[in-house]
Amino acid sequence: MTSYLIGLIGSGIGPSLSPALHEQEAAELGLRYLYRRLDLDVLGRPAAEVLEAARLAGFDGLNVTHPAKQQLLGQLDELSPEAAALGAVNTVVFDGGRAIGHNTDTTGFAGSLSRGLPDAAMESVLLLGAGGAGAAVGHALLSLGTGTLHVHDVDADRAATLVSALCERFGAGRAVVGDLGALRFADGLVHATPTGMANYPGSPVPASALRPELWVADIVYRPLETDLLRAAAARGCRVLHGGGMVVLQAADSFRLFTGVEPDAERMLRHFRELAALEGKAVYARG
């Protein structure tokens, strides 16, 4: 039986559902597949050292999450065109000792938004967060036809850098540096920072700024019912949790690790089963 050793690098990843998602799909496909958490908080080592340790230990690949998606760029031997354009990786494949970086967050988010909010107006969208995940989401939103993307980040320079990269790829004026004031007229809001995760509780937006006409998507999936989505639903907004993105990016990563086509629909069903076991609310399809 073909076997794979895969890991997840990030901080506070104890509750991650990625191991269960990957291992269950591998079992369905008849693959021996071990998926291990490499929690930076537990190991007490920088991401670069953990990457090299995984390479030496014979790992076949790694998923990468906050805060390492941009930190590891300089440690990799090669980047896929998508990862290079985004300036962030969420997947590393080891091939003959070489570490090759990929990014499946863009396709994961695009697929989730198309499934969960297929008719969402996208003339004007506010993106909160310009880090590794925010970059992937920004590229996905413009690829899906967003007219103007307003990018806000607590680090103004980081927001400006992402806007510049987006305009270079999609055209001048397609992205602009924005702020929460864009909520007065935006069609949608996408949240792509760690706020709302178990280790970073709270909401990045005051509930009073949310209009019923606004759709709200959060990439956080632990918990599914973030403070932001709870407040948005209470204000009458259409909402989309981060579960679909995590499953669909996982399916794309699985394909890169194994060369085997996963069943994305089966993985989505498995995710819903795992979420139901935890008693989490599911707001939108897929």
mmCIF file of N, CA and C in Angstrom, residues 25-77:
data_model
loop_
_atom_site.group_PDB
_atom_site.id
_atom_site.type_symbol
_atom_site.label_atom_id
_atom_site.label_comp_id
_atom_site.label_asym_id
_atom_site.label_seq_id
_atom_site.Cartn_x
_atom_site.Cartn_y
_atom_site.Cartn_z
ATOM 1 N N GLU A 25 -10.158 10.755 3.800
ATOM 2 C CA GLU A 25 -10.222 10.654 2.345
ATOM 3 C C GLU A 25 -9.190 9.638 1.834
ATOM 4 N N ALA A 26 -7.999 9.635 2.443
ATOM 5 C CA ALA A 26 -6.994 8.655 2.046
ATOM 6 C C ALA A 26 -7.489 7.232 2.300
ATOM 7 N N ALA A 27 -8.148 7.012 3.441
ATOM 8 C CA ALA A 27 -8.680 5.680 3.747
ATOM 9 C C ALA A 27 -9.718 5.259 2.712
ATOM 10 N N GLU A 28 -10.553 6.198 2.288
ATOM 11 C CA GLU A 28 -11.560 5.899 1.266
ATOM 12 C C GLU A 28 -10.900 5.491 -0.053
ATOM 13 N N LEU A 29 -9.706 6.045 -0.307
ATOM 14 C CA LEU A 29 -9.007 5.779 -1.565
ATOM 15 C C LEU A 29 -7.990 4.648 -1.451
ATOM 16 N N GLY A 30 -7.900 4.022 -0.276
ATOM 17 C CA GLY A 30 -6.989 2.901 -0.098
ATOM 18 C C GLY A 30 -5.542 3.294 0.058
ATOM 19 N N LEU A 31 -5.292 4.488 0.602
ATOM 20 C CA LEU A 31 -3.932 4.969 0.806
ATOM 21 C C LEU A 31 -3.589 4.973 2.293
ATOM 22 N N ARG A 32 -2.352 4.621 2.601
ATOM 23 C CA ARG A 32 -1.863 4.762 3.982
ATOM 24 C C ARG A 32 -1.362 6.203 4.129
ATOM 25 N N TYR A 33 -1.899 6.929 5.085
ATOM 26 C CA TYR A 33 -1.705 8.380 5.115
ATOM 27 C C TYR A 33 -1.667 8.836 6.565
ATOM 28 N N LEU A 34 -0.523 9.319 7.004
ATOM 29 C CA LEU A 34 -0.380 9.833 8.361
ATOM 30 C C LEU A 34 -0.233 11.347 8.296
ATOM 31 N N TYR A 35 -1.056 12.055 9.039
ATOM 32 C CA TYR A 35 -1.070 13.520 9.015
ATOM 33 C C TYR A 35 -0.801 14.006 10.435
ATOM 34 N N ARG A 36 0.293 14.750 10.613
ATOM 35 C CA ARG A 36 0.737 15.153 11.940
ATOM 36 C C ARG A 36 0.728 16.669 12.098
ATOM 37 N N ARG A 37 0.297 17.127 13.263
ATOM 38 C CA ARG A 37 0.348 18.554 13.594
ATOM 39 C C ARG A 37 1.753 18.922 14.044
ATOM 40 N N LEU A 38 2.289 19.992 13.499
ATOM 41 C CA LEU A 38 3.585 20.533 13.902
ATOM 42 C C LEU A 38 3.334 21.945 14.428
ATOM 43 N N ASP A 39 2.865 22.013 15.655
ATOM 44 C CA ASP A 39 2.411 23.265 16.250
ATOM 45 C C ASP A 39 3.606 24.087 16.725
ATOM 46 N N LEU A 40 3.771 25.259 16.158
ATOM 47 C CA LEU A 40 4.905 26.110 16.504
ATOM 48 C C LEU A 40 4.879 26.512 17.977
ATOM 49 N N ASP A 41 3.682 26.661 18.549
ATOM 50 C CA ASP A 41 3.578 27.027 19.959
ATOM 51 C C ASP A 41 4.055 25.894 20.859
ATOM 52 N N VAL A 42 3.776 24.668 20.446
ATOM 53 C CA VAL A 42 4.173 23.505 21.234
ATOM 54 C C VAL A 42 5.657 23.200 21.053
ATOM 55 N N LEU A 43 6.129 23.282 19.815
ATOM 56 C CA LEU A 43 7.521 22.944 19.521
ATOM 57 C C LEU A 43 8.496 24.024 19.984
ATOM 58 N N GLY A 44 8.020 25.266 20.032
ATOM 59 C CA GLY A 44 8.891 26.354 20.452
ATOM 60 C C GLY A 44 10.017 26.636 19.485
ATOM 61 N N ARG A 45 9.779 26.355 18.192
ATOM 62 C CA ARG A 45 10.779 26.567 17.159
ATOM 63 C C ARG A 45 10.201 27.421 16.047
ATOM 64 N N PRO A 46 11.039 28.195 15.347
ATOM 65 C CA PRO A 46 10.522 28.977 14.217
ATOM 66 C C PRO A 46 10.105 28.062 13.075
ATOM 67 N N ALA A 47 9.226 28.589 12.232
ATOM 68 C CA ALA A 47 8.672 27.791 11.139
ATOM 69 C C ALA A 47 9.754 27.247 10.219
ATOM 70 N N ALA A 48 10.796 28.035 9.965
ATOM 71 C CA ALA A 48 11.859 27.592 9.055
ATOM 72 C C ALA A 48 12.555 26.352 9.581
ATOM 73 N N GLU A 49 12.790 26.297 10.894
ATOM 74 C CA GLU A 49 13.438 25.124 11.482
ATOM 75 C C GLU A 49 12.536 23.905 11.408
ATOM 76 N N VAL A 50 11.248 24.114 11.622
ATOM 77 C CA VAL A 50 10.306 22.997 11.559
ATOM 78 C C VAL A 50 10.214 22.460 10.140
ATOM 79 N N LEU A 51 10.219 23.355 9.163
ATOM 80 C CA LEU A 51 10.215 22.930 7.767
ATOM 81 C C LEU A 51 11.422 22.046 7.470
ATOM 82 N N GLU A 52 12.609 22.469 7.873
ATOM 83 C CA GLU A 52 13.816 21.700 7.592
ATOM 84 C C GLU A 52 13.801 20.369 8.332
ATOM 85 N N ALA A 53 13.289 20.356 9.560
ATOM 86 C CA ALA A 53 13.192 19.102 10.308
ATOM 87 C C ALA A 53 12.257 18.127 9.600
ATOM 88 N N ALA A 54 11.147 18.641 9.064
ATOM 89 C CA ALA A 54 10.208 17.785 8.343
ATOM 90 C C ALA A 54 10.845 17.240 7.067
ATOM 91 N N ARG A 55 11.624 18.066 6.394
ATOM 92 C CA ARG A 55 12.322 17.622 5.182
ATOM 93 C C ARG A 55 13.275 16.464 5.520
ATOM 94 N N LEU A 56 14.065 16.637 6.582
ATOM 95 C CA LEU A 56 15.039 15.622 6.975
ATOM 96 C C LEU A 56 14.360 14.358 7.489
ATOM 97 N N ALA A 57 13.178 14.511 8.082
ATOM 98 C CA ALA A 57 12.461 13.362 8.641
ATOM 99 C C ALA A 57 11.738 12.547 7.577
ATOM 100 N N GLY A 58 11.756 13.000 6.344
ATOM 101 C CA GLY A 58 11.146 12.237 5.269
ATOM 102 C C GLY A 58 9.684 12.510 5.024
ATOM 103 N N PHE A 59 9.180 13.670 5.475
ATOM 104 C CA PHE A 59 7.797 14.027 5.172
ATOM 105 C C PHE A 59 7.627 14.164 3.652
ATOM 106 N N ASP A 60 6.451 13.809 3.175
ATOM 107 C CA ASP A 60 6.132 13.960 1.756
ATOM 108 C C ASP A 60 5.595 15.349 1.442
ATOM 109 N N GLY A 61 5.012 16.006 2.433
ATOM 110 C CA GLY A 61 4.474 17.330 2.193
ATOM 111 C C GLY A 61 3.984 17.959 3.478
ATOM 112 N N LEU A 62 3.671 19.240 3.382
ATOM 113 C CA LEU A 62 3.193 20.008 4.523
ATOM 114 C C LEU A 62 2.083 20.953 4.088
ATOM 115 N N ASN A 63 1.101 21.118 4.937
ATOM 116 C CA ASN A 63 0.209 22.264 4.835
ATOM 117 C C ASN A 63 0.757 23.352 5.750
ATOM 118 N N VAL A 64 0.490 24.590 5.419
ATOM 119 C CA VAL A 64 1.042 25.729 6.157
ATOM 120 C C VAL A 64 -0.099 26.686 6.469
ATOM 121 N N THR A 65 -0.196 27.092 7.733
ATOM 122 C CA THR A 65 -1.230 28.043 8.111
ATOM 123 C C THR A 65 -0.612 29.155 8.948
ATOM 124 N N HIS A 66 -1.448 30.034 9.486
ATOM 125 C CA HIS A 66 -1.004 31.193 10.262
ATOM 126 C C HIS A 66 -0.029 30.763 11.359
ATOM 127 N N PRO A 67 1.107 31.453 11.507
ATOM 128 C CA PRO A 67 1.528 32.691 10.832
ATOM 129 C C PRO A 67 2.631 32.454 9.795
ATOM 130 N N ALA A 68 2.708 31.259 9.229
ATOM 131 C CA ALA A 68 3.897 30.861 8.461
ATOM 132 C C ALA A 68 3.745 30.945 6.949
ATOM 133 N N LYS A 69 2.593 31.383 6.441
ATOM 134 C CA LYS A 69 2.368 31.330 4.996
ATOM 135 C C LYS A 69 3.327 32.210 4.201
ATOM 136 N N GLN A 70 3.764 33.288 4.797
ATOM 137 C CA GLN A 70 4.732 34.162 4.137
ATOM 138 C C GLN A 70 6.138 33.980 4.714
ATOM 139 N N GLN A 71 6.209 33.494 5.949
ATOM 140 C CA GLN A 71 7.511 33.317 6.600
ATOM 141 C C GLN A 71 8.380 32.290 5.892
ATOM 142 N N LEU A 72 7.771 31.293 5.266
ATOM 143 C CA LEU A 72 8.537 30.190 4.687
ATOM 144 C C LEU A 72 8.974 30.426 3.247
ATOM 145 N N LEU A 73 8.582 31.518 2.647
ATOM 146 C CA LEU A 73 8.877 31.737 1.233
ATOM 147 C C LEU A 73 10.367 31.621 0.930
ATOM 148 N N GLY A 74 11.197 32.203 1.773
ATOM 149 C CA GLY A 74 12.632 32.198 1.528
ATOM 150 C C GLY A 74 13.309 30.871 1.790
ATOM 151 N N GLN A 75 12.568 29.910 2.353
ATOM 152 C CA GLN A 75 13.146 28.609 2.681
ATOM 153 C C GLN A 75 12.865 27.557 1.615
ATOM 154 N N LEU A 76 12.119 27.928 0.596
ATOM 155 C CA LEU A 76 11.678 26.959 -0.397
ATOM 156 C C LEU A 76 12.560 26.996 -1.634
ATOM 157 N N ASP A 77 12.653 25.864 -2.308
ATOM 158 C CA ASP A 77 13.497 25.755 -3.494
ATOM 159 C C ASP A 77 12.795 26.233 -4.759
#
